[in-house]
mmCIF file of C-alpha atoms in Angstrom:
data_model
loop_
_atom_site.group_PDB
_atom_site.id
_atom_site.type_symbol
_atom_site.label_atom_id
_atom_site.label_comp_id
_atom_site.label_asym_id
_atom_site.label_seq_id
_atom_site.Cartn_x
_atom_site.Cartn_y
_atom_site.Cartn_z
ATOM 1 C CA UNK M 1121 -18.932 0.324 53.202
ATOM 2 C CA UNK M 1122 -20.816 1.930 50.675
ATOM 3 C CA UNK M 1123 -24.091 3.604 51.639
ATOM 4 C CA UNK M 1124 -27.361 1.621 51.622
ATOM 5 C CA UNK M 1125 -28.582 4.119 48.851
ATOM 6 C CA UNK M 1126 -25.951 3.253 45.929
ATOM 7 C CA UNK M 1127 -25.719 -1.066 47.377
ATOM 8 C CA UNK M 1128 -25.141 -2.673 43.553
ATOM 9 C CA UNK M 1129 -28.287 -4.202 42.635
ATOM 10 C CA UNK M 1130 -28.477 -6.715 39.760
ATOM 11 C CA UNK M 1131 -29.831 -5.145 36.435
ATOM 12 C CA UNK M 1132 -32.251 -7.599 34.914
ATOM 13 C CA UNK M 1133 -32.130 -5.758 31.345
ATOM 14 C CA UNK M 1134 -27.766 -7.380 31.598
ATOM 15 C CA UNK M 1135 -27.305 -9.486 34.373
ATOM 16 C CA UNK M 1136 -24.509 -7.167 35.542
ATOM 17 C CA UNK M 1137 -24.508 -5.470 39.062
ATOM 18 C CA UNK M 1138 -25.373 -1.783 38.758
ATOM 19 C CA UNK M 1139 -25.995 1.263 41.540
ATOM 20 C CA UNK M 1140 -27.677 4.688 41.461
ATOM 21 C CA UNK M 1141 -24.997 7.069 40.186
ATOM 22 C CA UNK M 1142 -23.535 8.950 42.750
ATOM 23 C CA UNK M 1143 -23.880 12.775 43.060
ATOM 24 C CA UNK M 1144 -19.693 12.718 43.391
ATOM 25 C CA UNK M 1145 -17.857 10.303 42.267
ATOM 26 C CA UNK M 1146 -15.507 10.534 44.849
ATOM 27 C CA UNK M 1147 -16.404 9.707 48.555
ATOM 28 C CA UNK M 1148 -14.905 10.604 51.794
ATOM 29 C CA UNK M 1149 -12.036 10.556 49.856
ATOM 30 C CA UNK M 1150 -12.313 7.208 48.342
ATOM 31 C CA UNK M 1151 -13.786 6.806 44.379
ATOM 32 C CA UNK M 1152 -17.101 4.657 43.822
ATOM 33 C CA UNK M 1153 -16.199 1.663 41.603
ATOM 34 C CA UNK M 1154 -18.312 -0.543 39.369
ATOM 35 C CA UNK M 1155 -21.398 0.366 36.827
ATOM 36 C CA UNK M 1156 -24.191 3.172 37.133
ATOM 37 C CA UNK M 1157 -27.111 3.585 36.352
ATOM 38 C CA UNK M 1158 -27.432 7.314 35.506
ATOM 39 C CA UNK M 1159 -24.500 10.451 35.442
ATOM 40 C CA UNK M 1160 -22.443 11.267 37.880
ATOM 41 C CA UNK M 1161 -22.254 14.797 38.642
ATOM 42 C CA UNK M 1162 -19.210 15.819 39.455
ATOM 43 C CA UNK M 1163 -16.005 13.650 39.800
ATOM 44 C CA UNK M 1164 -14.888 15.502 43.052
ATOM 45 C CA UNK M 1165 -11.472 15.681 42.261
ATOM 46 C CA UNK M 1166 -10.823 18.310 45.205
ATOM 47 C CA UNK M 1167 -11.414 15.395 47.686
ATOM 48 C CA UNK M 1168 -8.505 12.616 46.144
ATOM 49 C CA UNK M 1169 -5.205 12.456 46.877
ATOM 50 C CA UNK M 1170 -2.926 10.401 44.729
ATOM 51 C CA UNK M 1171 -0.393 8.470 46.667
ATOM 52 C CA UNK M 1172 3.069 6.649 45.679
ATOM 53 C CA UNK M 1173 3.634 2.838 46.055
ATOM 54 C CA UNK M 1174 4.845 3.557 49.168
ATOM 55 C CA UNK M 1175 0.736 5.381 50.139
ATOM 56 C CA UNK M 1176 2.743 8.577 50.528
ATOM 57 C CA UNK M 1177 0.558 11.686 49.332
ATOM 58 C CA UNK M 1178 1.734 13.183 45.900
ATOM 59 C CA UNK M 1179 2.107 17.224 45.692
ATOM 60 C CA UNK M 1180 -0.701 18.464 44.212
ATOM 61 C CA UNK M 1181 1.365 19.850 41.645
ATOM 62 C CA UNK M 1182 2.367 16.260 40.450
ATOM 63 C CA UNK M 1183 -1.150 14.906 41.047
ATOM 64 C CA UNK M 1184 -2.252 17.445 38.372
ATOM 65 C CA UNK M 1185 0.234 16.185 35.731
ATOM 66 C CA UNK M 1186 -0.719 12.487 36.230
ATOM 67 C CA UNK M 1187 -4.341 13.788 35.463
ATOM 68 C CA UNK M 1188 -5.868 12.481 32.084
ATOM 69 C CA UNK M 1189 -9.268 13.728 30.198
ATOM 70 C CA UNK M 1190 -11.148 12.796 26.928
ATOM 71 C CA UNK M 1191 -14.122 14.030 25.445
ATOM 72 C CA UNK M 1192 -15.196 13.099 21.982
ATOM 73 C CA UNK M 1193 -18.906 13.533 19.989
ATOM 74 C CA UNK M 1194 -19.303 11.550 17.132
ATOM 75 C CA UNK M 1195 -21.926 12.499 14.133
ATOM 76 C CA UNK M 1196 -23.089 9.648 10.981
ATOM 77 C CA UNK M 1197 -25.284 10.970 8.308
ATOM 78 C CA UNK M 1198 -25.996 9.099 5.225
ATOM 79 C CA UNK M 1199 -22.731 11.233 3.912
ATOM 80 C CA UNK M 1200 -20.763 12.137 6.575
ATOM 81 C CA UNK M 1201 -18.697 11.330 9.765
ATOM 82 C CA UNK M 1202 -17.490 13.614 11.982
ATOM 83 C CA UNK M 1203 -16.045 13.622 15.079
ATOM 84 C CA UNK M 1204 -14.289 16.108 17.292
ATOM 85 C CA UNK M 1205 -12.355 15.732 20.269
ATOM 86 C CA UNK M 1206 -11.110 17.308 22.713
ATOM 87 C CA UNK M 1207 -8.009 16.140 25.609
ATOM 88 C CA UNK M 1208 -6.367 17.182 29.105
ATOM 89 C CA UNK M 1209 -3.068 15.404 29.380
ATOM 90 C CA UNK M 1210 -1.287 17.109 32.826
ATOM 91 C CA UNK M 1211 -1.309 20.396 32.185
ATOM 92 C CA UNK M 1212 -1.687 20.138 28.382
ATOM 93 C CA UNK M 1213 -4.663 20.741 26.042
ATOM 94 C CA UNK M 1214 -5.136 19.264 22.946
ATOM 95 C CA UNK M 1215 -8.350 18.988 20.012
ATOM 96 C CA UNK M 1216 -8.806 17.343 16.410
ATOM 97 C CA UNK M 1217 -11.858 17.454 14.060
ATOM 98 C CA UNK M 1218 -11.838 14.895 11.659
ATOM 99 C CA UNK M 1219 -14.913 15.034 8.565
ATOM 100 C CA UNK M 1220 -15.437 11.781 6.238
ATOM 101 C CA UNK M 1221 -16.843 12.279 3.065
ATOM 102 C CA UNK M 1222 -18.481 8.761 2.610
ATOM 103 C CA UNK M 1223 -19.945 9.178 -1.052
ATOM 104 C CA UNK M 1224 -16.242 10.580 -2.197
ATOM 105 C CA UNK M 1225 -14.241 8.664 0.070
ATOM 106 C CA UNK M 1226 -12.539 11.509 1.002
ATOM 107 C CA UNK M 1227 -11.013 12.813 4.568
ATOM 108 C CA UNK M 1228 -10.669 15.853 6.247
ATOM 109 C CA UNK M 1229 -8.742 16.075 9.417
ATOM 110 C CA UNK M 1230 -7.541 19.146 12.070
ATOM 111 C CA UNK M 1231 -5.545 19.201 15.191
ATOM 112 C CA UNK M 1232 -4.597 21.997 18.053
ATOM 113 C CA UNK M 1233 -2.345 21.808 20.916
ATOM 114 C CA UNK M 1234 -2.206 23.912 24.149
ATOM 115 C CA UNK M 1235 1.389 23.701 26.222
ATOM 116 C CA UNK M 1236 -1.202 24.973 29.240
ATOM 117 C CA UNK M 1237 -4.492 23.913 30.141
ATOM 118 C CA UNK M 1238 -5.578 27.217 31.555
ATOM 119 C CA UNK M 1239 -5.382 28.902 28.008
ATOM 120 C CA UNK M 1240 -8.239 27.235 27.884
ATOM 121 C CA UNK M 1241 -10.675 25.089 30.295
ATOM 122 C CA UNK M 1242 -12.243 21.203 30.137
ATOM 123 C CA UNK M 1243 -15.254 20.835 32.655
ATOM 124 C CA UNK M 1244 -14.744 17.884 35.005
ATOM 125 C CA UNK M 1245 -17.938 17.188 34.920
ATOM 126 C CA UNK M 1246 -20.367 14.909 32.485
ATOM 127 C CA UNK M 1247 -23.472 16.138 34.085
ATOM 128 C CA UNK M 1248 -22.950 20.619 33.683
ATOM 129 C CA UNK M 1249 -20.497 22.214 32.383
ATOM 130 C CA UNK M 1250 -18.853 23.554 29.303
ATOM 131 C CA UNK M 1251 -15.568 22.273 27.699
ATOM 132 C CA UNK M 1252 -13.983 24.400 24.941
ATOM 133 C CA UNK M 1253 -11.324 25.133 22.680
ATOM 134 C CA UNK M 1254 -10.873 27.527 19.695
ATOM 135 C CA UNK M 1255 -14.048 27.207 17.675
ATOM 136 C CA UNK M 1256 -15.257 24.262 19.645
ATOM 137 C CA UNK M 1257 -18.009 24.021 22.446
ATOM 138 C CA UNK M 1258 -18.815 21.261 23.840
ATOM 139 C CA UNK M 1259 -21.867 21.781 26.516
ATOM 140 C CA UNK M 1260 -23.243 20.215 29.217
ATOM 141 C CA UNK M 1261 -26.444 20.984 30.888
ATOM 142 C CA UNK M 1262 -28.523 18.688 33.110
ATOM 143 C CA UNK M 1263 -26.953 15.776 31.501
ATOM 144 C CA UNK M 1264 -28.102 16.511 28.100
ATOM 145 C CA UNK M 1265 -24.667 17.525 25.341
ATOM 146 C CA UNK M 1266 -24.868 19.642 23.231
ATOM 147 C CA UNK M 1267 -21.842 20.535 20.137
ATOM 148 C CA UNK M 1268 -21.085 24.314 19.171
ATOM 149 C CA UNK M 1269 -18.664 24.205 15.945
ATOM 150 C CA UNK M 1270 -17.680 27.733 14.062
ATOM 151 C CA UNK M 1271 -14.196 27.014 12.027
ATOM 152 C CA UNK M 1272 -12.879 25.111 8.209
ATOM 153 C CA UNK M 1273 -11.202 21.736 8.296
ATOM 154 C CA UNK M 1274 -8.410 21.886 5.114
ATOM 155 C CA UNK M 1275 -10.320 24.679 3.664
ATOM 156 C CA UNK M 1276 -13.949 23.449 3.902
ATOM 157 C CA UNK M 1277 -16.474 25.620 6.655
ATOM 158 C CA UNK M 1278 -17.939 23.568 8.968
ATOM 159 C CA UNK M 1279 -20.627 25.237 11.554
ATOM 160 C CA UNK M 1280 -22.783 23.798 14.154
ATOM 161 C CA UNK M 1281 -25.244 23.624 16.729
ATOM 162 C CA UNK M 1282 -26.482 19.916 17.888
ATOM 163 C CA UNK M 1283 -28.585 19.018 21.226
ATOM 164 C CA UNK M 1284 -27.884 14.992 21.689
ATOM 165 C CA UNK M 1285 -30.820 13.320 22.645
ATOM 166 C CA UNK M 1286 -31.180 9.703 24.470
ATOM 167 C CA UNK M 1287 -34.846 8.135 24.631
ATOM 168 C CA UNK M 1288 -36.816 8.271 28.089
ATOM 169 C CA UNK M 1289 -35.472 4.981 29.175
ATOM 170 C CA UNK M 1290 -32.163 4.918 27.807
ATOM 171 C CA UNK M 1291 -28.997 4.988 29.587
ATOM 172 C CA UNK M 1292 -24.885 5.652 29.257
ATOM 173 C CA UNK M 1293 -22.844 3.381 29.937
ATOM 174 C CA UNK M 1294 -21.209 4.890 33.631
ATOM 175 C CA UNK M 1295 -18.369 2.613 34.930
ATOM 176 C CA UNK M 1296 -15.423 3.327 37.396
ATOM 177 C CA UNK M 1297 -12.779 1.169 37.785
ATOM 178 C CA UNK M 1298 -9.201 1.153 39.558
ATOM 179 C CA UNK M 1299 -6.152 2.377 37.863
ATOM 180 C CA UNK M 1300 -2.290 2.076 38.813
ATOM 181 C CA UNK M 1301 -1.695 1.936 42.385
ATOM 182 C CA UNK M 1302 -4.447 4.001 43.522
ATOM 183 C CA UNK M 1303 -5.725 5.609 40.192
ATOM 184 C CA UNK M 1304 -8.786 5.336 38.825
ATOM 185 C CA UNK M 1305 -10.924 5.973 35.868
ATOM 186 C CA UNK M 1306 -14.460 7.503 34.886
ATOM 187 C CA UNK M 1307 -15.845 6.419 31.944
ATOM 188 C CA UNK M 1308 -19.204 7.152 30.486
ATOM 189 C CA UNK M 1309 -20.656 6.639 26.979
ATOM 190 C CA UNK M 1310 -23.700 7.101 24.921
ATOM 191 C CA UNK M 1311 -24.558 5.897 21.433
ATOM 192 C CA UNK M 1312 -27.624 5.578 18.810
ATOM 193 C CA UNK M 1313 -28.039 9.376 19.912
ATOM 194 C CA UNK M 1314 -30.925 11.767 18.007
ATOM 195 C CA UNK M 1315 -30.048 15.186 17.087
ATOM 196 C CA UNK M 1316 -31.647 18.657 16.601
ATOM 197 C CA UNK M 1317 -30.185 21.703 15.771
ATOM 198 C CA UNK M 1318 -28.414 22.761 12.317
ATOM 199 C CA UNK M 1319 -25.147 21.296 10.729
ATOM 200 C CA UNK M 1320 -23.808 23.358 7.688
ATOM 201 C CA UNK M 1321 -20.779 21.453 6.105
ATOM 202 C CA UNK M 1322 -19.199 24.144 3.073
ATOM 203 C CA UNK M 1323 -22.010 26.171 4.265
ATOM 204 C CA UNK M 1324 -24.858 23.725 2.609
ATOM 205 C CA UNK M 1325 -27.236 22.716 5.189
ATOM 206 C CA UNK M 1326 -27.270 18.826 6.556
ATOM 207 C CA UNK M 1327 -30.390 16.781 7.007
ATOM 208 C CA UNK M 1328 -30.538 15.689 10.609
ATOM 209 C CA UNK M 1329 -33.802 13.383 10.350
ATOM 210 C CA UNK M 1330 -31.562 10.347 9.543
ATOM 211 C CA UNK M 1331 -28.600 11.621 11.221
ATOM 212 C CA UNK M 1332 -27.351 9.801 14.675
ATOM 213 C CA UNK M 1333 -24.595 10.611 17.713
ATOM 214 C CA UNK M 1334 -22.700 9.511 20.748
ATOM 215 C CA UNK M 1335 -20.687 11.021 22.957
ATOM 216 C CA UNK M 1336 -17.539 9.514 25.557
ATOM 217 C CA UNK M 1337 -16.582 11.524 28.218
ATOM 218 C CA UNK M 1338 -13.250 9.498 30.159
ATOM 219 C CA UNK M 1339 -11.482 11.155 32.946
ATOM 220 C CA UNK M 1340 -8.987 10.376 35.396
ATOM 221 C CA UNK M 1341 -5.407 9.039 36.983
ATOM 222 C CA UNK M 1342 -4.757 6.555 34.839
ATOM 223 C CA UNK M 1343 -1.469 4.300 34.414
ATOM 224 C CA UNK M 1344 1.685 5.786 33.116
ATOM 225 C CA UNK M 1345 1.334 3.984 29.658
ATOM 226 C CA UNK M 1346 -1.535 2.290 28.503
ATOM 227 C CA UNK M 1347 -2.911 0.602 24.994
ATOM 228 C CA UNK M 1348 -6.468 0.841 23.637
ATOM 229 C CA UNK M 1349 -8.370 0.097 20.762
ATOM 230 C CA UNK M 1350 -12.151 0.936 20.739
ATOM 231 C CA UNK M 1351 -15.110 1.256 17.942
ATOM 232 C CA UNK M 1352 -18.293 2.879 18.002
ATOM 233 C CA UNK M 1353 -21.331 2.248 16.210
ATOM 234 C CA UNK M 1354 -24.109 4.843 16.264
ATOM 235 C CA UNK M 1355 -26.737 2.463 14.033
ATOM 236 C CA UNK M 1356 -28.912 4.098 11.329
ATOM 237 C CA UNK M 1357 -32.374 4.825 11.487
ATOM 238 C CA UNK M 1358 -34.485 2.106 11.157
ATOM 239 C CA UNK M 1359 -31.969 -0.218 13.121
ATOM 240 C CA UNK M 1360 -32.421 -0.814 16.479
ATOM 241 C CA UNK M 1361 -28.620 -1.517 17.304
ATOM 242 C CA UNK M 1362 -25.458 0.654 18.507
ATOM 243 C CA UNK M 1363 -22.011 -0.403 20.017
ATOM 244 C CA UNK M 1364 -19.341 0.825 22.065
ATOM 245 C CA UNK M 1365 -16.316 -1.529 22.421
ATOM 246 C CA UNK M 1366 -13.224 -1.552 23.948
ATOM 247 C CA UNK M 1367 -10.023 -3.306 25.284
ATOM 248 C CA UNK M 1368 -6.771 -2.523 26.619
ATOM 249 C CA UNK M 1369 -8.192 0.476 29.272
ATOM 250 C CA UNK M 1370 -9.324 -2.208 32.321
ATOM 251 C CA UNK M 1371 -8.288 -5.047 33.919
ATOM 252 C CA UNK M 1372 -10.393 -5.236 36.764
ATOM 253 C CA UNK M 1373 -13.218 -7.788 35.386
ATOM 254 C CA UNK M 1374 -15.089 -4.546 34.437
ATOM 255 C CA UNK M 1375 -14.986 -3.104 31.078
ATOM 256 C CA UNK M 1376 -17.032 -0.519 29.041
ATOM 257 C CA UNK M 1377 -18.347 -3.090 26.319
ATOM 258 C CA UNK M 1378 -22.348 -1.955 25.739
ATOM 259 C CA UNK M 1379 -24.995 -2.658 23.151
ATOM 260 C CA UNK M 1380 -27.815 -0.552 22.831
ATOM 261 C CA UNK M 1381 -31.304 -1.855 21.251
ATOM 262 C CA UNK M 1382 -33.836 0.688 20.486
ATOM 263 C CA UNK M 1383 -31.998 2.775 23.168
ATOM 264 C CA UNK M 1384 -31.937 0.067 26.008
ATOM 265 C CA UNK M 1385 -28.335 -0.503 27.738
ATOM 266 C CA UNK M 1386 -27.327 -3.925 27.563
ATOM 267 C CA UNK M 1387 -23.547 -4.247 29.328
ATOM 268 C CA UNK M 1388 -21.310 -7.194 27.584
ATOM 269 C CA UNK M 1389 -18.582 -9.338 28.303
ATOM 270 C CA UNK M 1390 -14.672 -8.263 27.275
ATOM 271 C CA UNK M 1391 -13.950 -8.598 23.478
ATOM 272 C CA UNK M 1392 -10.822 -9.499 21.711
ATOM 273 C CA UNK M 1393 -9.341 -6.791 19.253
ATOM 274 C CA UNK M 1394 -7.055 -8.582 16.437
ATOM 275 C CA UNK M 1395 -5.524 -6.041 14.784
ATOM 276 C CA UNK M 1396 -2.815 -6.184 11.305
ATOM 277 C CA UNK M 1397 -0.728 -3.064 11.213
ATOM 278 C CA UNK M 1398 2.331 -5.239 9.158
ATOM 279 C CA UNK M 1399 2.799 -3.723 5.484
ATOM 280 C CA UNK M 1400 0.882 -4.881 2.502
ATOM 281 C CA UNK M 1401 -1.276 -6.272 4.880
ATOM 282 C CA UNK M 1402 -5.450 -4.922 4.381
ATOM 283 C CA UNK M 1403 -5.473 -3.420 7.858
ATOM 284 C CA UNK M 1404 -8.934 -5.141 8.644
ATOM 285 C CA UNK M 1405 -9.744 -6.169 12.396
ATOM 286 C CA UNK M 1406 -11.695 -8.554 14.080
ATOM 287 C CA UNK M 1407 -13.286 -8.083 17.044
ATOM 288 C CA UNK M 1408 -14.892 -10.858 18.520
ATOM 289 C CA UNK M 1409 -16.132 -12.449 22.374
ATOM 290 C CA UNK M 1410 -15.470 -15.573 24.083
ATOM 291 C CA UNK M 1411 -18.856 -15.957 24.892
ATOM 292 C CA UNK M 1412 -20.276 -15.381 21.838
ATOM 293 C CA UNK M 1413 -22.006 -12.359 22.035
ATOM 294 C CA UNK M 1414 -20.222 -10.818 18.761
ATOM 295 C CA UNK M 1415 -18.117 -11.212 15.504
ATOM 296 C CA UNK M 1416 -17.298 -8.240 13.836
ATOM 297 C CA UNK M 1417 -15.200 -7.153 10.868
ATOM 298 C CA UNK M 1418 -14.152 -3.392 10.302
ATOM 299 C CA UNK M 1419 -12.775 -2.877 6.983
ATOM 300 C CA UNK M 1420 -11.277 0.852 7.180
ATOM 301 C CA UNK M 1421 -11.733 3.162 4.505
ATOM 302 C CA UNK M 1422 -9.801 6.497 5.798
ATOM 303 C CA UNK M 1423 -7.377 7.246 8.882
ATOM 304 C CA UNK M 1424 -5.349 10.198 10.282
ATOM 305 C CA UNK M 1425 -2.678 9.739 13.030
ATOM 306 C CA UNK M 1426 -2.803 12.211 15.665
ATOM 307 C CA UNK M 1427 1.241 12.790 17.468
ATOM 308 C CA UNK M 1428 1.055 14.438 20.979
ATOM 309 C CA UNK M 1429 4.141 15.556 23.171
ATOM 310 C CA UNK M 1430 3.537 17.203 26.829
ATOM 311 C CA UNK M 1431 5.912 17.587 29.880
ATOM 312 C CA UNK M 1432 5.810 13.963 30.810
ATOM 313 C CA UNK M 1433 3.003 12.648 28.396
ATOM 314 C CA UNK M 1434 3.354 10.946 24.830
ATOM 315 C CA UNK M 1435 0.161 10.223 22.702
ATOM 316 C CA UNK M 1436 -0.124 8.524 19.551
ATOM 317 C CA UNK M 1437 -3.692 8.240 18.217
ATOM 318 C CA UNK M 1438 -5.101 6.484 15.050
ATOM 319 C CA UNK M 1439 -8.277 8.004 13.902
ATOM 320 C CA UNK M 1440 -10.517 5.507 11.861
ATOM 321 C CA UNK M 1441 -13.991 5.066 9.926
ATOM 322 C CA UNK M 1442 -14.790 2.338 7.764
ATOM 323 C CA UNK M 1443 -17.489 -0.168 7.453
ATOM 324 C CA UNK M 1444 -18.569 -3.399 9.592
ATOM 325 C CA UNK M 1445 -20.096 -6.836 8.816
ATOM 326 C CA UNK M 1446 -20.883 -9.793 11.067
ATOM 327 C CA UNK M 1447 -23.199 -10.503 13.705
ATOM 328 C CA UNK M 1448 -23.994 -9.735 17.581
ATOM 329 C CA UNK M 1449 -26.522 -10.690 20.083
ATOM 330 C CA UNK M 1450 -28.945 -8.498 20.876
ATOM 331 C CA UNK M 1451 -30.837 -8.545 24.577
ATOM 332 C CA UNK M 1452 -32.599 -11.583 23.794
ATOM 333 C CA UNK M 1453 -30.000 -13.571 22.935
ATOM 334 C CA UNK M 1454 -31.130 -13.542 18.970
ATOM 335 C CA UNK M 1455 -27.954 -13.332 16.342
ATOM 336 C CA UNK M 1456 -28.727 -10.028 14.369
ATOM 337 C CA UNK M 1457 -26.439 -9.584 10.797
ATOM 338 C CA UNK M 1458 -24.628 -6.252 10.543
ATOM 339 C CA UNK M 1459 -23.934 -5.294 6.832
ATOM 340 C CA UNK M 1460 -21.950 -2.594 5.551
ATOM 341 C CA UNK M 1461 -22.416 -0.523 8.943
ATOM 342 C CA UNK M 1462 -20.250 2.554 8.827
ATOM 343 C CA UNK M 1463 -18.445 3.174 12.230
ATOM 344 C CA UNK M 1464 -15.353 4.385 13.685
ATOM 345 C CA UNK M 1465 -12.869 2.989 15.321
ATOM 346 C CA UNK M 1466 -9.475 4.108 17.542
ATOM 347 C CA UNK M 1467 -6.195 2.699 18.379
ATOM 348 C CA UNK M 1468 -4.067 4.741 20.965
ATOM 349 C CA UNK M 1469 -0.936 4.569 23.047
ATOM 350 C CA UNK M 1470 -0.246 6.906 25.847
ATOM 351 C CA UNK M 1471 2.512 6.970 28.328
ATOM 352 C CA UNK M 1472 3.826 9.417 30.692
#
């Protein structure tokens, strides 16, 4: 029974049930499920146990390996995307930086890997903490992320220091939902971010006025081998519309599909990924909703592939940015036309 303080209540602004985010996600040693409204604090991993078919306790030694993390900012200027990452996989540690030259059409991509995770340390927390690897930082404080960046990608400096900020009334997208046999899965998003701070790219200093962010912060005990393709789109000023979609990473009647207009959180509906990887074939997707809520093209214009091996744990990871066109609904239920949007996009297999 879940306390009367965190009952779902039905959020007018999506017609979806939401509840006050919990200070720990995890409760008398059960995980909240469903959507918040707000952060949660701390994911309380110290009170789970992960259990066998069979609802025999795991070691805690094995529960650690089965244990999954993902953090990733995302940054579009009028010339650039860039996005850094960084990933827990059992007792592995792994990063990338990836920087799009839009006007040249050009990509820059680097990866790490860590055999250990205590070389180096994730926070388990969205709300405070600090996550880092070598010459990346990504902070946490109050809720409010902020990117350190001191290192070259193929040759080419790239240093930073960004604060992400949401508007007053605007909030992630928080959702927990069940995993495996008794896994489960944190996942919390943010798009159509502002930013302060400096960005020098080859040491020339980036304009930031027209420059926008999101963050994804994903953490859990996942399934032994799971598919997912997701896109983000951050918007550009003077459009009131960003995107986070995704498929393949619930099947509980949940998922983390959310539209944001002029910074208000509007939760959708599962989407449909159709995706061409044969030869000689243009590699475009569609993504598109049973209940009409969206049809999108993404035309891709650059990719990197990303090849992890761990203890147990295989990853394979396309990195993508490109452009969109079509249409979605906003909150009102009004078509709006997306032209040309730049965006990324992912598509990832994991198993182990």
């Amino acid at each position: 029974m879940c306390p009367e303080d965190i009952v779902p209540v039905k959020n007018p602004a999506c017609g979806v049930f939401t509840r006050e985010a919990p200070q720990s996600l995890i409760m008398g040693g059960i995980p909240m499920f469903g959507h918040f409204d707000g952060m949660v604090n701390t994911l309380g991993l110290k009170d789970f146990r992960l259990t066998n078919e069979r609802d025999k306790p795991l070691p805690r030694w094995q529960q650690q390996l089965q244990f999954k993390q993902q953090e990733f900012i995302s940054v579009h200027s009028r010339r650039y995307l860039l996005g850094v990452g960084l990933g827990q996989m059992g007792v592995g540690l792994s990063g990338y930086c990836y920087l799009f030259d839009v006007q040249k059409g050009r990509l820059l991509h680097r990866d790490w890997q860590w055999p250990f995770v205590w070389q180096r340390s994730l926070s388990h927390s969205p709300w405070q903490g600090l996550s880092g690897s070598k010459g990346i930082s990504i902070q946490r404080e109050r809720g409010q992320w902020r990117l350190i960046l001191d290192f070259s990608v193929q040759g080419v400096a790239l240093k930073a220091d960004l604060t992400l900020h949401s508007g007053a009334l605007s909030l992630p997208m928080s959702l927990c939902c069940p995993e495996g046999y008794n896994g489960w899965r944190y996942a919390q998003q943010h798009s159509g971010l502002t930013l302060s701070g400096t960005l020098f790219i080859n040491h020339e200093p980036q304009p930031l006025s027209r420059a926008l962010a999101g963050y994804l912060f994903e953490a859990g005990y996942s399934a032994r081998q799971s598919r997912w393709r997701w896109l983000c789109i951050n918007g550009e000023p003077g459009s009131p519309l960003a995107l986070n979609l995704a498929s393949g990473i619930n099947d509980t009647g949940s998922c983390q599909n959310v539209l944001w207009q002029a910074g208000m959180r509007h939760l959708l509906t599962p989407v449909h990924f159709n995706v061409d990887h044969r030869p000689g074939s243009e590699g475009r997707w569609r993504i598109w909703s049973e209940r009409e809520e969206l049809d999108l093209w993404f035309t891709p214009t650059g990719h990197f592939q990303q090849h992890q091996r761990g203890l147990q744990h295989r990853l394979l990871r396309r990195h993508y940015m490109g452009v969109f066109d079509g249409w979605v609904r906003d909150g009102t239920g009004k078509m709006q036309s997306i032209k040309q949007q730049a965006g990324i996009a992912e598509d990832a297999f994991v198993t182990g």
